[in-house]
Short mmCIF file of C-alpha atoms in Angstrom, two decimals:
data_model
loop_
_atom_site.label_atom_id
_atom_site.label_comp_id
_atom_site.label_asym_id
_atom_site.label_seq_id
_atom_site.Cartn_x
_atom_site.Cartn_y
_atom_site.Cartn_z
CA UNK F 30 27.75 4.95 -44.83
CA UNK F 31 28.76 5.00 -40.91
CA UNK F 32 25.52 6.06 -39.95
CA UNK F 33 23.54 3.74 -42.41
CA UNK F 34 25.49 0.60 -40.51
CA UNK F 35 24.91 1.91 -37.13
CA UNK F 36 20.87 1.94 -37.96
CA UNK F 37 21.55 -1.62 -39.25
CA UNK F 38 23.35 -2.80 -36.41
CA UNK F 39 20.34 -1.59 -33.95
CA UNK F 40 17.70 -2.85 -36.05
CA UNK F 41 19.58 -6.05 -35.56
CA UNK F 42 20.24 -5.80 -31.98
CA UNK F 43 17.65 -6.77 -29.09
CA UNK F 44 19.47 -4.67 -26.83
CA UNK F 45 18.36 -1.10 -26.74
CA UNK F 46 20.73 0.97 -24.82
CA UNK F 47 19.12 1.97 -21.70
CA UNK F 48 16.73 -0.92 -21.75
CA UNK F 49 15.53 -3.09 -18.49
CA UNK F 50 17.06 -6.21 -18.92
CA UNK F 51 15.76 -9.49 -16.67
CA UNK F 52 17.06 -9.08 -13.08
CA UNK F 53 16.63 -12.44 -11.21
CA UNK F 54 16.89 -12.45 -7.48
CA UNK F 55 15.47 -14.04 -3.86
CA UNK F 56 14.42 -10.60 -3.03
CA UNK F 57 12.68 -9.40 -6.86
CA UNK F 58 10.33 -11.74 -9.37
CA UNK F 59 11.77 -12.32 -12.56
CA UNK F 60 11.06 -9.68 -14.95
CA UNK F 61 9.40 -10.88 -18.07
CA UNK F 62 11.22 -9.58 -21.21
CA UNK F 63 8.25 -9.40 -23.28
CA UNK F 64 7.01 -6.44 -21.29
CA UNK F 65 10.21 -4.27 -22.76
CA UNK F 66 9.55 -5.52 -26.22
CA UNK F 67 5.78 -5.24 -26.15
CA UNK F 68 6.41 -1.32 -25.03
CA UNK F 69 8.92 -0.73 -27.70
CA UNK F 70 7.15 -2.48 -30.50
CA UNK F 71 3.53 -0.39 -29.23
CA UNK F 72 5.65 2.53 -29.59
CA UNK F 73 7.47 2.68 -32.49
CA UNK F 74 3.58 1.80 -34.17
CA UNK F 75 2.20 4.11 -32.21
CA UNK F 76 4.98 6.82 -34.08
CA UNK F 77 4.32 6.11 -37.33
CA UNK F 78 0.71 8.45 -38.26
CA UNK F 79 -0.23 8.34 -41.85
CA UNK F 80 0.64 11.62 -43.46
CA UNK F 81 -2.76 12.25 -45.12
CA UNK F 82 -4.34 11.60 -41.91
CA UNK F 83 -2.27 14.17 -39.80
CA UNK F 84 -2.86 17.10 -42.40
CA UNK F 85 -6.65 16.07 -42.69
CA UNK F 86 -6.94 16.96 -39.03
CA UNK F 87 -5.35 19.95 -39.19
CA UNK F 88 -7.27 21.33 -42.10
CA UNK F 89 -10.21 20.25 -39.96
CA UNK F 90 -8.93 22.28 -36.87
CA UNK F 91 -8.35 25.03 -38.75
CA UNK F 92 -12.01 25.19 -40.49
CA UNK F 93 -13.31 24.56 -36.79
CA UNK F 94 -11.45 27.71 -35.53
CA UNK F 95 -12.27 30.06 -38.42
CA UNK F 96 -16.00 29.11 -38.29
CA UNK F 97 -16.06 29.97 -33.90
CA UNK F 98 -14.31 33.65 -35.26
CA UNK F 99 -17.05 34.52 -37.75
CA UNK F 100 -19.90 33.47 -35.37
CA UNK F 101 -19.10 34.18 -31.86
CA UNK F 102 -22.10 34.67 -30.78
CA UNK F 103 -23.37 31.23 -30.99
CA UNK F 104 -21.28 30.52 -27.94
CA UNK F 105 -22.53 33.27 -25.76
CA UNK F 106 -26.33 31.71 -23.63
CA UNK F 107 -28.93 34.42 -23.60
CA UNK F 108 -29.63 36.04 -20.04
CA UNK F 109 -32.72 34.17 -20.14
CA UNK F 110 -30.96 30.94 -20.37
CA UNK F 111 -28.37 31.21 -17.03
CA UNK F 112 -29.52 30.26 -13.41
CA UNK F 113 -30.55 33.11 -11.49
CA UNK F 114 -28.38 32.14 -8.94
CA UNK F 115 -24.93 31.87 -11.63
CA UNK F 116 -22.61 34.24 -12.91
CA UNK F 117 -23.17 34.90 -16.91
CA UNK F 118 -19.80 32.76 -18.15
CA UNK F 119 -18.04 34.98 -20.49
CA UNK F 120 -15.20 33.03 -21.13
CA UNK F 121 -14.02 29.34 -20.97
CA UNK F 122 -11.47 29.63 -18.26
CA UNK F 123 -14.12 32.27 -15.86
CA UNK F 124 -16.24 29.03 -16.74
CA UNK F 125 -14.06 26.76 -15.01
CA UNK F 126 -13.53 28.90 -11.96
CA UNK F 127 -17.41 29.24 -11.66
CA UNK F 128 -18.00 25.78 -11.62
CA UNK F 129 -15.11 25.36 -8.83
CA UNK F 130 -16.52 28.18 -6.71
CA UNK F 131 -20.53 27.99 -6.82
CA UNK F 132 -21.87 24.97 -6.17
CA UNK F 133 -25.18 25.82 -7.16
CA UNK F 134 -24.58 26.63 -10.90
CA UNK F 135 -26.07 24.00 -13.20
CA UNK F 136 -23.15 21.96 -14.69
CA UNK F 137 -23.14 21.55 -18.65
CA UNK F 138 -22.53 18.03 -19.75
CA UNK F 139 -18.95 18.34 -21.27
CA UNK F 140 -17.57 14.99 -20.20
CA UNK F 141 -19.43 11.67 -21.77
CA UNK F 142 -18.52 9.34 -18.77
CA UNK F 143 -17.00 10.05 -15.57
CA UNK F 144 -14.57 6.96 -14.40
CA UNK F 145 -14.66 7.76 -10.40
CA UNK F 146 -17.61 8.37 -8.59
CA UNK F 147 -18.51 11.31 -6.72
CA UNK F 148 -17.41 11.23 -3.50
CA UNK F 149 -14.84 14.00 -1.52
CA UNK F 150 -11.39 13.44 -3.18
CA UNK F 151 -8.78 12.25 -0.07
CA UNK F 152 -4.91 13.37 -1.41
CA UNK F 153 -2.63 10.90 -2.12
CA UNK F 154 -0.87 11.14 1.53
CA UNK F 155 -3.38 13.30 3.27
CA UNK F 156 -4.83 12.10 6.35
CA UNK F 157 -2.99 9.32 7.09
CA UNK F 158 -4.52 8.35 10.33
CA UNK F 159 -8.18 9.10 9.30
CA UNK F 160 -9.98 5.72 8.47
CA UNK F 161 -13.02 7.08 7.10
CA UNK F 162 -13.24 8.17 3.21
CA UNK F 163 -16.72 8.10 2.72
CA UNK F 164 -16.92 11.61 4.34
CA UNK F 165 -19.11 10.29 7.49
CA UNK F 166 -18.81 12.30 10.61
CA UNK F 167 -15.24 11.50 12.59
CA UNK F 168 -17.57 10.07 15.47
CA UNK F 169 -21.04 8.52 15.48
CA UNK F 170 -22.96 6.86 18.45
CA UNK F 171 -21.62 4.06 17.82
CA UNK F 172 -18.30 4.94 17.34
CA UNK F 173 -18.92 6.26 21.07
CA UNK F 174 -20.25 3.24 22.20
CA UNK F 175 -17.59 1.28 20.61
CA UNK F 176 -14.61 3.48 21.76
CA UNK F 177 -15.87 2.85 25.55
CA UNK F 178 -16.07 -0.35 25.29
CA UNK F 179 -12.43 -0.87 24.37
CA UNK F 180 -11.59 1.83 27.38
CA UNK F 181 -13.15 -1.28 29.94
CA UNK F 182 -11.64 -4.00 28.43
CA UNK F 183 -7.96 -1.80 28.87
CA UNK F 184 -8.81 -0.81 32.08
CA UNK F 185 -9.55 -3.99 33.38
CA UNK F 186 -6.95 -5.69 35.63
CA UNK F 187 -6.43 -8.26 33.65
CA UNK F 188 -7.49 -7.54 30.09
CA UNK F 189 -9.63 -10.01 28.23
CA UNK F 190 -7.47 -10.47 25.30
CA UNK F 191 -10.39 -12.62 23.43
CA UNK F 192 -12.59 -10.18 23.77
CA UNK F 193 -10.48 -7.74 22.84
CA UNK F 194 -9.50 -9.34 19.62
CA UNK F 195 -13.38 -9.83 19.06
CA UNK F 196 -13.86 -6.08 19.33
CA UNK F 197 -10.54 -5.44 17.67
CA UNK F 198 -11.93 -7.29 14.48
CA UNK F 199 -14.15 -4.72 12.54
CA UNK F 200 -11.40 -2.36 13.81
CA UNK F 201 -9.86 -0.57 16.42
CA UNK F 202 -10.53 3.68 17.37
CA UNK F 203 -7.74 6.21 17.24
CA UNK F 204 -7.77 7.11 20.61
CA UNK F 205 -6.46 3.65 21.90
CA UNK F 206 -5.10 1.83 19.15
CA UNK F 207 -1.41 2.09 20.15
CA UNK F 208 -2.21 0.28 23.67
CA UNK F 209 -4.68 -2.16 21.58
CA UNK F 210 -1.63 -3.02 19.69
CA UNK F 211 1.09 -3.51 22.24
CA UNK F 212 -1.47 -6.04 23.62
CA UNK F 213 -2.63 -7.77 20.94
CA UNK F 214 0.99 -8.43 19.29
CA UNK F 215 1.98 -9.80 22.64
CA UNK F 216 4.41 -6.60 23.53
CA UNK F 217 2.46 -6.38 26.38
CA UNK F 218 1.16 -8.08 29.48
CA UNK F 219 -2.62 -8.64 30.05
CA UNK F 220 -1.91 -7.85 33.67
CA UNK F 221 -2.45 -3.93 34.42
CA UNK F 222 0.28 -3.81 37.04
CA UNK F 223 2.93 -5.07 34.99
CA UNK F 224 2.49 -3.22 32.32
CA UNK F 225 4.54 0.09 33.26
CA UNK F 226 7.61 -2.08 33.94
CA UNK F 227 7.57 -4.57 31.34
CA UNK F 228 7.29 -1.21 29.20
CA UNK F 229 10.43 0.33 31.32
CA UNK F 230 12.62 -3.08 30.66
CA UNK F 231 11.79 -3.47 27.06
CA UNK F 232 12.64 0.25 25.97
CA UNK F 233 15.75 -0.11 27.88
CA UNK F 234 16.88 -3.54 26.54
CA UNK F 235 16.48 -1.96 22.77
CA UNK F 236 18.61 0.90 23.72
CA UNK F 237 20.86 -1.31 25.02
CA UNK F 238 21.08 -3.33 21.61
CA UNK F 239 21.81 -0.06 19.77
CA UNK F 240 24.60 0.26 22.32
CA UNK F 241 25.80 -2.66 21.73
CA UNK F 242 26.01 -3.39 18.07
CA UNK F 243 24.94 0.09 16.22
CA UNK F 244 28.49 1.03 16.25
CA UNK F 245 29.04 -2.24 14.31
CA UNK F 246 27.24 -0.73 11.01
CA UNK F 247 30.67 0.78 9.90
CA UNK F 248 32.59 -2.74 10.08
CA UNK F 249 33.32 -4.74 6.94
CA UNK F 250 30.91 -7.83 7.58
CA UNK F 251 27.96 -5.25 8.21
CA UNK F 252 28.52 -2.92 5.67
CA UNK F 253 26.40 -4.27 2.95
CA UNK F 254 23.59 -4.52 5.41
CA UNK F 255 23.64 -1.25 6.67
CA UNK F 256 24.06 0.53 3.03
CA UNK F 257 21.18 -1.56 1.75
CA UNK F 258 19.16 -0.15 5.01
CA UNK F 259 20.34 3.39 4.23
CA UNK F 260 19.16 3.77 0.45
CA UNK F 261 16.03 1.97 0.91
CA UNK F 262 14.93 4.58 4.20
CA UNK F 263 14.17 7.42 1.65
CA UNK F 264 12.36 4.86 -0.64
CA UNK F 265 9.86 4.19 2.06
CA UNK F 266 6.48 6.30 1.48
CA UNK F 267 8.33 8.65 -0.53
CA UNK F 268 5.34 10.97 -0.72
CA UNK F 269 5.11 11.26 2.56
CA UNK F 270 6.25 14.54 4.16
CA UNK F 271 7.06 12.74 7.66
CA UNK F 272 9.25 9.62 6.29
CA UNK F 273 11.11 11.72 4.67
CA UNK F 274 12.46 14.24 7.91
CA UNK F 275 16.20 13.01 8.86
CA UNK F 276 15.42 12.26 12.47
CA UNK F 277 12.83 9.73 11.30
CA UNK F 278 15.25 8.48 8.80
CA UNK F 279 17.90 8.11 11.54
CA UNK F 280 15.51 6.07 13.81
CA UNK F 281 14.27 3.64 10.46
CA UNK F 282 17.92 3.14 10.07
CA UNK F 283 18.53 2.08 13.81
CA UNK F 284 15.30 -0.41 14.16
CA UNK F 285 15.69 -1.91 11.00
CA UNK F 286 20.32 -2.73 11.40
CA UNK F 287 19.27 -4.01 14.99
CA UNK F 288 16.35 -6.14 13.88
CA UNK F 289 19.22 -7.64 10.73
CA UNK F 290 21.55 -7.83 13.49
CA UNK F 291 19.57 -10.11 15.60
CA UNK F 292 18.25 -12.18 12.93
CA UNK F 293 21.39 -13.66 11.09
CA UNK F 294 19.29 -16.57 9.24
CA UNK F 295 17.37 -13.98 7.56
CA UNK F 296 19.18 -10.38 8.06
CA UNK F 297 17.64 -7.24 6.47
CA UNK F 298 15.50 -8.07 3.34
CA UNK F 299 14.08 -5.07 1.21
CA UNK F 300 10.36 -4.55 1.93
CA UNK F 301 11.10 -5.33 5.88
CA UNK F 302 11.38 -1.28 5.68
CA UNK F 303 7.99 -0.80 5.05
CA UNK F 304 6.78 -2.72 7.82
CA UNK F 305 7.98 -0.52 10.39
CA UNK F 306 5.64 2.59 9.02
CA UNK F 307 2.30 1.60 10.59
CA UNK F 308 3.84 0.59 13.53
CA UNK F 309 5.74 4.17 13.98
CA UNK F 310 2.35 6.01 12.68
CA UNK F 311 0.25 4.36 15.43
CA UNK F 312 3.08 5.29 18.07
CA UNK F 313 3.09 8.15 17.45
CA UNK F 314 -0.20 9.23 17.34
CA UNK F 315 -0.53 8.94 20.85
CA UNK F 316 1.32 11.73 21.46
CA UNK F 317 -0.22 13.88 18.37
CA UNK F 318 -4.13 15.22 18.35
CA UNK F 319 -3.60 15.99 14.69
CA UNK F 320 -3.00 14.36 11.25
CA UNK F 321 0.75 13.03 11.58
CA UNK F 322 1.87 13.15 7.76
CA UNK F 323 3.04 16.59 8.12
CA UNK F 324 4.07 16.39 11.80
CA UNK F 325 8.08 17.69 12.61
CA UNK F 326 9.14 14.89 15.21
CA UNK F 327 11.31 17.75 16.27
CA UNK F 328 8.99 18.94 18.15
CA UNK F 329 8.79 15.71 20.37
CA UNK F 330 11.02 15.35 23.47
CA UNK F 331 13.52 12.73 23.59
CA UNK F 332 11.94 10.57 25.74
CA UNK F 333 8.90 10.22 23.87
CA UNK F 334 10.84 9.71 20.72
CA UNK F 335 12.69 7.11 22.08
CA UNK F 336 9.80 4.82 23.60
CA UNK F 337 7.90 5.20 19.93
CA UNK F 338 11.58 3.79 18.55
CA UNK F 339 11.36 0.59 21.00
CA UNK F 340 7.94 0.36 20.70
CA UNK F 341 8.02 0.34 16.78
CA UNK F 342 11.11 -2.52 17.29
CA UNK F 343 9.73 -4.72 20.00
CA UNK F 344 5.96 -4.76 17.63
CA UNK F 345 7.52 -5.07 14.17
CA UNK F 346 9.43 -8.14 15.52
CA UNK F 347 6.81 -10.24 17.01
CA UNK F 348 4.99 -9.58 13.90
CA UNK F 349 8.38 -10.51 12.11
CA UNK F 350 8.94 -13.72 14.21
CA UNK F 351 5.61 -15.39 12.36
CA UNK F 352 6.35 -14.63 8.52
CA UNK F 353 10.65 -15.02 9.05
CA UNK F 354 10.33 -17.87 6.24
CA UNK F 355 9.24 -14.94 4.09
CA UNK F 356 12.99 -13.29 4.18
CA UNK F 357 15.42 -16.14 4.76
CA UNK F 358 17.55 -17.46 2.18
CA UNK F 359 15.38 -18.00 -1.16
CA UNK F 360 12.38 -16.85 0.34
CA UNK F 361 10.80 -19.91 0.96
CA UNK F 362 7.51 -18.40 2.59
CA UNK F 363 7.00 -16.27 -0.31
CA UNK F 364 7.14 -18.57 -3.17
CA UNK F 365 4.27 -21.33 -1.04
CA UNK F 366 2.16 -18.49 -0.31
CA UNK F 367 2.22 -17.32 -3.90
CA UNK F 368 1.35 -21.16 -4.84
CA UNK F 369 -1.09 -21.39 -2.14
CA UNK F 370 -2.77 -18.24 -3.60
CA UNK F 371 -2.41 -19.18 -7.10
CA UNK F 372 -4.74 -22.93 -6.28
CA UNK F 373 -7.02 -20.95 -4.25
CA UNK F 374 -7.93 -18.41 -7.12
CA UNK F 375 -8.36 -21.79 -9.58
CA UNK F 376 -10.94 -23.13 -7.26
CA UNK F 377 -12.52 -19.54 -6.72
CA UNK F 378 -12.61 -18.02 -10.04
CA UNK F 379 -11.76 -20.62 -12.64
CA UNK F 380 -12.17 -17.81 -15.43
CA UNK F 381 -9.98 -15.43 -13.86
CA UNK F 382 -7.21 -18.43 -13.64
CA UNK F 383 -7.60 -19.33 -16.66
CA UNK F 384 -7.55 -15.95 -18.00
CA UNK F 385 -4.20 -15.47 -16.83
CA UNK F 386 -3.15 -18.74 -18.12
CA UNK F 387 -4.21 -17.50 -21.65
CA UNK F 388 -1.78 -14.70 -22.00
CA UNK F 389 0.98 -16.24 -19.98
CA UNK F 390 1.18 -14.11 -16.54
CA UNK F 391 2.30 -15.80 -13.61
CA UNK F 392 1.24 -14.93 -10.20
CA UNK F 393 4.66 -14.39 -9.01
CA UNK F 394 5.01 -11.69 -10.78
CA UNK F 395 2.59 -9.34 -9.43
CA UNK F 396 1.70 -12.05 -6.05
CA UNK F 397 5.07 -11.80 -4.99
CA UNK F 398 4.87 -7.99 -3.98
CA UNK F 399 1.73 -8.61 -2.30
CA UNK F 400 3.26 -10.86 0.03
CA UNK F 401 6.69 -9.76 0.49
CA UNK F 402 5.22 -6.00 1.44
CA UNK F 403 1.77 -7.40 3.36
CA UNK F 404 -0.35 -5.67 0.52
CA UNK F 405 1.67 -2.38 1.96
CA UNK F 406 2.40 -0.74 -1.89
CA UNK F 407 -1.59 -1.44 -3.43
CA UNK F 408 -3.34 0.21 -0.18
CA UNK F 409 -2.81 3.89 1.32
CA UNK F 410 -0.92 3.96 4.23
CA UNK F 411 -4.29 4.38 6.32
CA UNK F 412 -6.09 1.38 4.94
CA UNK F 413 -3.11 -0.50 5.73
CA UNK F 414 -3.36 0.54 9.61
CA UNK F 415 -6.92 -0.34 9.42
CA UNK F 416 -6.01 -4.07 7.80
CA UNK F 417 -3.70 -4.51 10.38
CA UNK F 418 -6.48 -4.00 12.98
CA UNK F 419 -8.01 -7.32 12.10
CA UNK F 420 -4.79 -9.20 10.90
CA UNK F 421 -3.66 -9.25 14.61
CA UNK F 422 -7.31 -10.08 15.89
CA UNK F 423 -6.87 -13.54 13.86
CA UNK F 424 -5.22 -16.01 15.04
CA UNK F 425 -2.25 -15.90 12.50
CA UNK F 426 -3.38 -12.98 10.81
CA UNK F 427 -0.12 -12.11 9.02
CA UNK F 428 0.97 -15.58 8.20
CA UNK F 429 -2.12 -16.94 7.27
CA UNK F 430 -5.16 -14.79 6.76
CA UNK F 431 -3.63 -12.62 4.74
CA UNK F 432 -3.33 -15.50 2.07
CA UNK F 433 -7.56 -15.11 1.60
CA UNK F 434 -6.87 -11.11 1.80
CA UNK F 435 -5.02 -11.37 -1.24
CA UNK F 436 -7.11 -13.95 -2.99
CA UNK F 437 -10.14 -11.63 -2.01
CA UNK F 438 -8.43 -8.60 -3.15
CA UNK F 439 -7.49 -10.41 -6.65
CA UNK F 440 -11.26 -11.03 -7.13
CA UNK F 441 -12.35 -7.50 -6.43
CA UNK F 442 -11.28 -6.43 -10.09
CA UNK F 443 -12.10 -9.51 -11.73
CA UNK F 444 -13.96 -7.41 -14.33
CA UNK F 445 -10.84 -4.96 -14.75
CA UNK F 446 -8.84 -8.09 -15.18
CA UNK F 447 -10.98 -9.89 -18.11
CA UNK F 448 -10.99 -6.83 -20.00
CA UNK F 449 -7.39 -6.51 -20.50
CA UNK F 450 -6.26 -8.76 -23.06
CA UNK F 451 -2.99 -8.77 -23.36
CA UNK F 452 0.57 -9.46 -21.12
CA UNK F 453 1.36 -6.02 -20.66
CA UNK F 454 -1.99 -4.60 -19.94
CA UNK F 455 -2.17 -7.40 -17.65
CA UNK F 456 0.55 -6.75 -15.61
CA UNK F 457 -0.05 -2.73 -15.39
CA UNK F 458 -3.03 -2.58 -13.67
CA UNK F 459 -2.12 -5.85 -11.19
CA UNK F 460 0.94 -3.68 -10.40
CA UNK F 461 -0.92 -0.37 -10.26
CA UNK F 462 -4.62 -0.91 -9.01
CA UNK F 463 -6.70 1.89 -8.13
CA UNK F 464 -7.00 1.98 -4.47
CA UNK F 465 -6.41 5.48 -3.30
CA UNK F 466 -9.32 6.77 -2.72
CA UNK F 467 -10.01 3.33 -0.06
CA UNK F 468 -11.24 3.87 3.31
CA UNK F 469 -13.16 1.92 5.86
CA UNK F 470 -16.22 0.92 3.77
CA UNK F 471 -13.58 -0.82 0.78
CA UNK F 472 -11.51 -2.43 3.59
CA UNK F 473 -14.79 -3.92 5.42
CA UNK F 474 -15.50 -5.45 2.55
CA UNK F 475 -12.92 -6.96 1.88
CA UNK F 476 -12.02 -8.32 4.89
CA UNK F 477 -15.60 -9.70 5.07
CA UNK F 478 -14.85 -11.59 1.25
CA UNK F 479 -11.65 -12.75 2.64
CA UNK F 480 -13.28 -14.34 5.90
CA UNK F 481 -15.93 -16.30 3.68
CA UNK F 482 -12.98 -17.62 1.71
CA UNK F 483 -11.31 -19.33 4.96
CA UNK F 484 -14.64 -19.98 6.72
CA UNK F 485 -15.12 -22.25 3.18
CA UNK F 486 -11.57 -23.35 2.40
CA UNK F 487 -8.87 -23.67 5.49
CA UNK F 488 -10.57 -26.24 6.86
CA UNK F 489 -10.78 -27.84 4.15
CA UNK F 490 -8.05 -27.80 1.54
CA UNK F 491 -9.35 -30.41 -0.87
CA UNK F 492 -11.76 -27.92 -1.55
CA UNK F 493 -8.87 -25.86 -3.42
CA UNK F 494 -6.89 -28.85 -4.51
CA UNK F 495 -7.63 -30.04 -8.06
#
């Protein structure tokens, strides 16, 4: 009797135990209940397999099996049948391995559709600091030409920064991207001769900071701030061998309590974390030839650590000091660039719009990430570096071109989009799109589609205005 009234009294009860419930908060979207219920109903129908239908498939597995015993041979291919140049498969899994190991064996048609193309697979983290994933050579003519180019325009006594932004646009080579950046976000003086000291004085006035107020993070009024900062450090690019290593942790923690320190009308803000990564990965590849994801910082002198610490401070807070609106008190930034993104798209792509109107999904909840983390969760970490290229060759790159990045990157799986139909399948892929395989050519492109949309619309909003 107990146990009947305890099924009742769930059945009843919209509260499962363990279930999400709506979190509202400056720093989080709304979550929409429905996408709980939606995955609870789907379940619970998805559980319940007609009886007839689960032993008719068995039965049918069964005959299946006993027919491949009595005729095994039907599955063996006569010699004259196999490649010359192939192995004579013997068994399903020796299959597998052959078509692994020899390239040159004719591959049967067991798959009806393949959902990727063919191109070489880049890992989830691997390569962090390669831009290229369409397997091109790591440096063309071009590249050559290119890469000189930049080394005049930083050798110069007094760098053109115009130019340099022009050449910075379609992006910036390896080899001097962490100068190109100190320079472009305004770290660093045009002037040649000043450069050394102006480097010298910054590094030590950061180091002075942490002097000051690091000691601080222990006191009652700071404590919040600097616990936040400590369990979001391991949360930022997880997957990532090199975020994860304690010294790295320890200098996150510093550059992020000194940056919340200094900025009381905003303070630390979650998602400010992952701004600090490409900043730190660009740093620090000027003192490492090889890929960096798997690199122990260990084996860095002190020095050098330290000037890729202040370096990664002084860069991620002039980009900071143009987008602050996005972390003070509400979130102000946020929630207009969401709006401005959300007219844009209606003028744009009316069906897409309206599409989302239909089954009730508001751009804040996937919009909101996209601005509150600069696109930093959809892209790998390496596309990221290479949209960063151009967003500090515009002229308010971060604060304002990034708006048409996002509306241009919403477009790009219009398709994907109008073929969900439904809330929840909605709001899955906008929250997990399939970018990892992104290199140069997808980022190109979508920088180019993002340019078109200002060249038509900044300059003149009516345009976008219903």
């Amino acid at each position: 009797m107990a146990a009947e009234s305890g099924r009742q009294f769930w059945k009843r009860s919209a509260k499962l135990p363990g279930s999400i419930q709506p979190v509202y908060g400056a720093q989080h979207p709304p979550l929409d209940s429905r996408l709980t219920k939606n995955f609870i109903k789907d379940r619970s129908k998805a559980n319940v397999l007609p009886v007839k239908m689960a032993k008719a498939t068995a039965a049918q597995v069964l005959e299946n099996h006993s027919k491949m015993r009595v005729k095994p041979e039907r599955t063996q291919p006569a010699l004259s049948d196999v490649p010359t140049n192939c192995k004579v498969n013997k068994s399903s899994s020796e299959a597998q391995l052959s078509r692994m190991s020899e390239e040159t064996c004719v591959r049967t048609p067991l798959q009806k559709q393949q959902s990727l193309p063919l191109r070489p697979v880049i890992p989830l983290v691997a390569r962090i600091s390669d831009q290229n994933a369409s397997g091109a050579p790591p440096m063309t003519v071009r590249e050559k030409t290119r890469l000189e180019k930049f080394r005049q325009l930083l050798s110069s006594h007094n760098t053109d920064l115009d130019e340099l932004r022009k050449c910075s646009w379609p992006g910036v080579p390896r080899e001097v991207r962490p100068v190109t950046w100190r320079l472009l976000s305004g770290y660093l003086p045009a002037n040649m001769e000043r450069r050394k000291l102006t480097l010298q004085r910054k590094r030590e006035e950061y180091f002075g900071f942490i002097q000051q107020y690091y000691d601080s993070r222990n006191e009652e009024h700071h404590q919040d701030t600097y616990r936040q900062i400590h369990i979001d450090i391991p949360r930022t690019n997880p997957l990532i061998p090199l975020f994860q290593q304690p010294l790295v942790q320890e200098i996150f923690e510093r550059i992020l309590f000194i940056w919340a320190i200094r900025h009381p009308a905003s303070g630390y803000v979650q998602g400010i974390n992952d701004l600090v990564t490409p900043f730190f990965v660009v740093f620090l590849s000027e003192y490492v030839e090889e890929d960096v994801e798997n690199f122990d910082v260990t084996n860095l002198s002190q020095d050098v650590l330290r000037s890729i610490e202040a370096d990664s401070f002084w860069c991620m807070s002039k980009l900071l000091d143009g987008i602050q609106d996005n972390y003070t008190f509400a979130q102000p930034g946020i929630q207009k660039k969401v709006k401005a993104l959300e007219e844009l798209v209606s003028r744009i792509d009316e069906q897409v719009h309206n599409h989302f109107r239909k089954y009730e999904v508001e751009y804040l909840q996937f919009a909101f990430r996209w601005m509150n983390n600069l696109l930093m969760r959809e892209l790998p970490l390496r596309c990221t570096i290479r949209l960063w290229d151009t967003y500090q060759s515009e002229p308010e790159g971060f604060s304002h071109f990034h708006l048409y990045v996002c509306a241009a990157f919403l477009i790009k799986w219009r398709k994907e989009i109008l073929d969900e139909e439904d809330f929840q399948g909605l709001l899955m892929l906008l929250q997990n799109l399939p970018t990892i395989h992104w290199g140069n050519e997808e980022i190109g492109l979508l920088l180019a589609e993002a340019y078109r949309l200002k060249y038509m619309f900044a300059d003149a909003p009516n345009h976008y205005r219903r």
